[in-house]
Short mmCIF file of C-alpha atoms and ligand atoms in Angstrom, two decimals:
data_model
loop_
_atom_site.label_atom_id
_atom_site.label_comp_id
_atom_site.label_asym_id
_atom_site.label_seq_id
_atom_site.Cartn_x
_atom_site.Cartn_y
_atom_site.Cartn_z
CA MET A 1 -136.98 80.82 -44.23
CA LYS A 2 -139.01 83.01 -41.86
CA THR A 3 -137.44 86.19 -40.45
CA ILE A 4 -137.72 87.11 -36.81
CA LEU A 5 -136.97 90.68 -35.86
CA LEU A 6 -135.12 91.34 -32.57
CA SER A 7 -135.93 94.69 -30.99
CA PRO A 8 -133.04 97.13 -30.47
CA PRO A 9 -130.64 96.77 -27.57
CA SER A 10 -129.80 99.80 -25.45
CA THR A 11 -126.26 100.01 -26.82
CA PRO A 12 -124.58 98.50 -29.86
CA GLY A 13 -122.35 96.53 -27.51
CA SER A 14 -125.16 94.72 -25.76
CA SER A 15 -125.02 91.04 -26.62
CA THR A 16 -127.98 89.64 -28.49
CA ALA A 17 -126.13 86.37 -29.29
CA ASP A 18 -128.37 84.17 -27.08
CA TYR A 19 -131.53 85.57 -28.69
CA ALA A 20 -130.13 85.04 -32.19
CA ALA A 21 -128.91 81.53 -31.41
CA ALA A 22 -132.31 80.47 -29.99
CA VAL A 23 -134.08 81.88 -33.07
CA ALA A 24 -131.68 80.14 -35.38
CA ARG A 25 -132.10 76.79 -33.58
CA ALA A 26 -135.85 77.24 -34.23
CA GLY A 27 -135.12 77.35 -37.95
CA ALA A 28 -135.81 81.03 -38.46
CA ARG A 29 -133.49 83.92 -39.45
CA PRO A 30 -132.79 86.45 -36.67
CA VAL A 31 -132.55 90.08 -37.78
CA LEU A 32 -131.46 92.80 -35.30
CA MET A 33 -133.00 96.26 -35.42
CA PRO A 34 -130.54 98.95 -34.45
CA LEU A 35 -131.56 101.64 -31.96
CA PRO A 36 -133.05 104.30 -34.26
CA GLY A 37 -131.85 107.48 -32.60
CA THR A 38 -134.01 109.60 -34.87
CA PRO A 39 -137.25 111.63 -34.80
CA ASP A 40 -138.63 109.00 -37.15
CA CYS A 41 -138.29 106.26 -34.55
CA GLU A 42 -141.87 105.00 -34.81
CA ALA A 43 -141.85 104.92 -38.56
CA LEU A 44 -138.54 103.04 -38.67
CA ALA A 45 -139.90 100.51 -36.17
CA ARG A 46 -142.99 99.88 -38.32
CA GLU A 47 -140.84 99.55 -41.44
CA ALA A 48 -138.49 97.11 -39.72
CA LEU A 49 -141.39 94.92 -38.66
CA GLU A 50 -142.90 95.05 -42.16
CA GLY A 51 -139.90 93.08 -43.39
CA ALA A 52 -140.22 90.41 -40.68
CA ASP A 53 -142.58 87.56 -39.95
CA ALA A 54 -142.45 87.79 -36.17
CA LEU A 55 -141.00 89.86 -33.31
CA VAL A 56 -138.91 89.27 -30.23
CA LEU A 57 -138.96 92.13 -27.80
CA ILE A 58 -135.66 91.63 -26.00
CA GLY A 59 -134.56 92.36 -22.45
CA GLY A 60 -133.02 95.62 -21.10
CA GLY A 61 -133.43 98.44 -18.67
CA ASP A 62 -136.50 100.07 -17.14
CA LEU A 63 -139.23 101.84 -19.12
CA ASP A 64 -140.05 105.42 -18.18
CA PRO A 65 -142.91 105.22 -15.63
CA VAL A 66 -144.43 108.29 -17.24
CA LEU A 67 -145.53 105.92 -20.00
CA TYR A 68 -147.90 104.25 -17.53
CA GLY A 69 -148.89 107.39 -15.71
CA GLU A 70 -146.52 107.29 -12.79
CA ARG A 71 -143.68 109.38 -11.41
CA PRO A 72 -140.38 107.51 -11.18
CA LEU A 73 -139.45 106.09 -7.78
CA PRO A 74 -135.89 106.47 -6.64
CA GLU A 75 -135.42 102.76 -7.23
CA CYS A 76 -136.41 103.04 -10.92
CA GLY A 77 -133.56 102.89 -13.46
CA PRO A 78 -132.76 105.72 -15.86
CA ALA A 79 -135.03 106.11 -18.88
CA LEU A 80 -133.82 105.66 -22.47
CA PRO A 81 -136.68 107.45 -24.31
CA ILE A 82 -135.67 106.41 -27.83
CA ARG A 83 -135.72 102.74 -26.89
CA ASP A 84 -139.04 103.12 -25.08
CA ARG A 85 -140.48 104.67 -28.22
CA ALA A 86 -139.00 101.98 -30.50
CA ASP A 87 -140.24 99.12 -28.28
CA LEU A 88 -143.77 100.51 -27.92
CA ALA A 89 -144.00 101.19 -31.62
CA LEU A 90 -142.80 97.65 -32.42
CA ALA A 91 -145.27 96.17 -29.97
CA ARG A 92 -148.19 98.19 -31.27
CA ALA A 93 -147.27 97.49 -34.97
CA ALA A 94 -147.09 93.75 -34.27
CA LEU A 95 -150.46 93.78 -32.44
CA GLU A 96 -152.02 95.79 -35.31
CA THR A 97 -150.70 93.51 -38.02
CA GLY A 98 -151.24 90.21 -36.14
CA LYS A 99 -147.58 89.28 -36.27
CA PRO A 100 -146.48 86.84 -33.57
CA VAL A 101 -144.61 88.27 -30.57
CA LEU A 102 -142.36 86.71 -27.93
CA ALA A 103 -141.74 89.50 -25.35
CA ILE A 104 -138.87 88.76 -22.95
CA CYS A 105 -138.04 90.52 -19.61
CA ARG A 106 -138.16 94.21 -20.47
CA GLY A 107 -140.20 93.04 -23.48
CA ILE A 108 -143.12 91.76 -21.40
CA GLN A 109 -143.05 95.11 -19.61
CA ALA A 110 -143.11 97.02 -22.90
CA LEU A 111 -145.90 94.82 -24.23
CA ASN A 112 -147.89 95.41 -21.11
CA VAL A 113 -147.39 99.15 -21.19
CA ALA A 114 -148.25 99.28 -24.94
CA LEU A 115 -151.65 97.81 -23.90
CA GLY A 116 -152.25 100.29 -21.11
CA GLY A 117 -150.99 98.13 -18.25
CA THR A 118 -148.79 99.19 -15.32
CA LEU A 119 -145.55 97.96 -13.77
CA TYR A 120 -144.00 97.56 -10.36
CA GLN A 121 -141.16 100.03 -10.62
CA ASP A 122 -139.23 98.05 -8.03
CA ILE A 123 -140.36 94.73 -6.58
CA PRO A 124 -138.40 94.96 -3.28
CA ALA A 125 -139.75 98.50 -2.65
CA GLN A 126 -143.33 97.82 -3.64
CA VAL A 127 -144.04 94.16 -2.90
CA PRO A 128 -143.25 93.42 0.76
CA GLY A 129 -142.32 89.81 1.36
CA SER A 130 -141.47 89.17 -2.28
CA ALA A 131 -138.70 86.70 -3.16
CA GLU A 132 -135.38 87.68 -4.67
CA HIS A 133 -135.96 88.32 -8.38
CA GLN A 134 -132.62 89.96 -9.20
CA THR A 135 -130.14 87.13 -9.35
CA ARG A 136 -127.71 85.65 -11.90
CA GLN A 137 -128.55 82.01 -11.14
CA ALA A 138 -129.60 79.96 -14.17
CA GLU A 139 -132.40 78.37 -12.12
CA ALA A 140 -133.36 81.33 -9.85
CA HIS A 141 -136.89 80.26 -9.05
CA THR A 142 -139.72 78.13 -10.40
CA VAL A 143 -142.71 79.59 -12.23
CA SER A 144 -146.15 78.02 -12.08
CA VAL A 145 -147.68 77.83 -15.55
CA ARG A 146 -151.42 77.95 -15.59
CA THR A 147 -153.17 75.07 -17.28
CA GLY A 148 -155.32 75.88 -20.29
CA THR A 149 -153.00 78.67 -21.41
CA LEU A 150 -151.10 78.92 -24.67
CA LEU A 151 -147.85 79.02 -22.58
CA TYR A 152 -148.77 75.66 -21.03
CA GLU A 153 -149.38 74.17 -24.50
CA ILE A 154 -145.94 75.37 -25.53
CA VAL A 155 -143.78 74.41 -22.50
CA GLY A 156 -145.80 71.34 -21.66
CA THR A 157 -145.38 71.62 -17.90
CA GLY A 158 -146.97 73.43 -14.93
CA ARG A 159 -143.73 73.98 -13.07
CA LEU A 160 -140.78 75.46 -14.93
CA PRO A 161 -137.34 76.49 -13.59
CA ALA A 162 -136.53 79.99 -14.76
CA THR A 163 -133.97 82.78 -14.59
CA SER A 164 -134.85 85.89 -12.62
CA ARG A 165 -132.92 89.01 -13.59
CA HIS A 166 -135.51 91.68 -13.01
CA HIS A 167 -136.44 94.20 -10.36
CA GLN A 168 -139.63 95.26 -12.13
CA ALA A 169 -142.70 93.21 -13.12
CA VAL A 170 -146.24 93.53 -14.53
CA LYS A 171 -148.57 95.09 -11.97
CA ALA A 172 -151.90 95.52 -13.71
CA PRO A 173 -152.06 93.54 -17.02
CA GLY A 174 -152.89 95.61 -20.05
CA LYS A 175 -156.06 95.39 -22.14
CA GLY A 176 -156.88 91.85 -23.19
CA LEU A 177 -153.91 90.28 -21.36
CA VAL A 178 -154.32 87.40 -18.93
CA VAL A 179 -151.73 86.00 -16.53
CA SER A 180 -150.28 82.69 -17.69
CA ALA A 181 -147.49 82.15 -15.08
CA VAL A 182 -146.60 83.41 -11.61
CA SER A 183 -143.73 82.82 -9.25
CA ASP A 184 -144.44 81.37 -5.78
CA ASP A 185 -144.61 84.84 -4.26
CA GLY A 186 -147.31 85.88 -6.77
CA ILE A 187 -145.22 88.05 -9.04
CA ILE A 188 -146.55 87.92 -12.62
CA GLU A 189 -144.04 86.00 -14.77
CA ALA A 190 -145.90 85.53 -18.00
CA VAL A 191 -148.90 87.01 -19.88
CA GLU A 192 -150.82 86.25 -23.04
CA PHE A 193 -154.20 87.01 -24.64
CA ALA A 194 -157.30 85.19 -23.60
CA ASP A 195 -158.07 84.43 -27.25
CA LYS A 196 -154.67 82.76 -27.63
CA ARG A 197 -153.53 84.93 -30.51
CA PRO A 198 -149.80 84.34 -30.99
CA VAL A 199 -148.46 86.82 -28.44
CA ILE A 200 -146.61 85.69 -25.32
CA GLY A 201 -144.70 87.72 -22.71
CA VAL A 202 -142.34 86.12 -20.18
CA GLN A 203 -140.48 87.83 -17.38
CA TRP A 204 -137.59 85.37 -17.40
CA HIS A 205 -134.87 84.85 -20.06
CA PRO A 206 -135.69 81.68 -22.08
CA GLU A 207 -132.84 82.52 -24.51
CA THR A 208 -130.18 81.98 -21.88
CA LEU A 209 -131.64 78.54 -20.97
CA ALA A 210 -132.79 77.44 -24.43
CA ALA A 211 -129.62 75.51 -25.36
CA ASP A 212 -130.01 73.27 -22.33
CA TYR A 213 -133.73 73.22 -21.56
CA PRO A 214 -136.13 72.04 -24.33
CA ALA A 215 -139.05 73.79 -22.57
CA HIS A 216 -137.38 77.18 -23.00
CA GLN A 217 -136.28 76.50 -26.59
CA ALA A 218 -139.91 75.50 -27.24
CA LEU A 219 -140.90 79.19 -26.96
CA PHE A 220 -138.66 80.09 -29.89
CA ASP A 221 -139.76 76.99 -31.81
CA TRP A 222 -143.38 78.11 -31.28
CA LEU A 223 -142.58 81.59 -32.47
CA ALA A 224 -140.95 80.27 -35.66
CA ARG A 225 -143.96 78.08 -36.34
CA ALA A 226 -146.35 80.95 -35.63
CA ALA A 227 -144.31 83.14 -38.04
CA GLY A 228 -144.84 80.55 -40.69
CA ALA A 229 -148.53 80.42 -40.12
CA GLY A 230 -148.65 84.10 -41.05
CA ALA A 231 -151.64 86.36 -40.63
MN1 MN B 1 -138.67 86.32 -11.40
#
């Protein structure tokens, strides 16, 4: 059975049950990395990934804007430097070793920053006229999936209902990334590589919908398959 590493949550009490369940339904073994809390954060992240076949970068709070060359706006949430370091190290290690990645919510933001991209620190403050992206509804808004993308191949539809529990989003995509889905107001909701290597970032939470929506479970099924293909 293939092992899929879940990146560390911000606190030990944060629930990762939905991620673990979606990975298990895909036929892979979920393994949770604890928050390192040590000067050897990057080394521990690399070691944790060495023992896994693929990576899920899970959701959470805001990354420190310093990491993409900006000063924090008042609307930006508090930084958790050890988690930023762990997530960036995991993303970079996965990219270097060719291990498949599904980057979710904060995860797509970490993936993007790891590749030199930037973020909107706060959509309401920085994108006038944008829709509400911070809501608890299961079907908060629809995302338009671009044809010809790896994401489209996986979900099999151009219009997908999605959660929206974020106030930040990808602004400038990082090196090599292309946009694979947007919401109707133009906010970037998914990214991937133009060469279709097995790396996908989504701004919504497929794990909370996966039990009821095959298109969202399909992302985890794809990750498990890609883990098996192995680089
Ligand atoms: Mn959204």
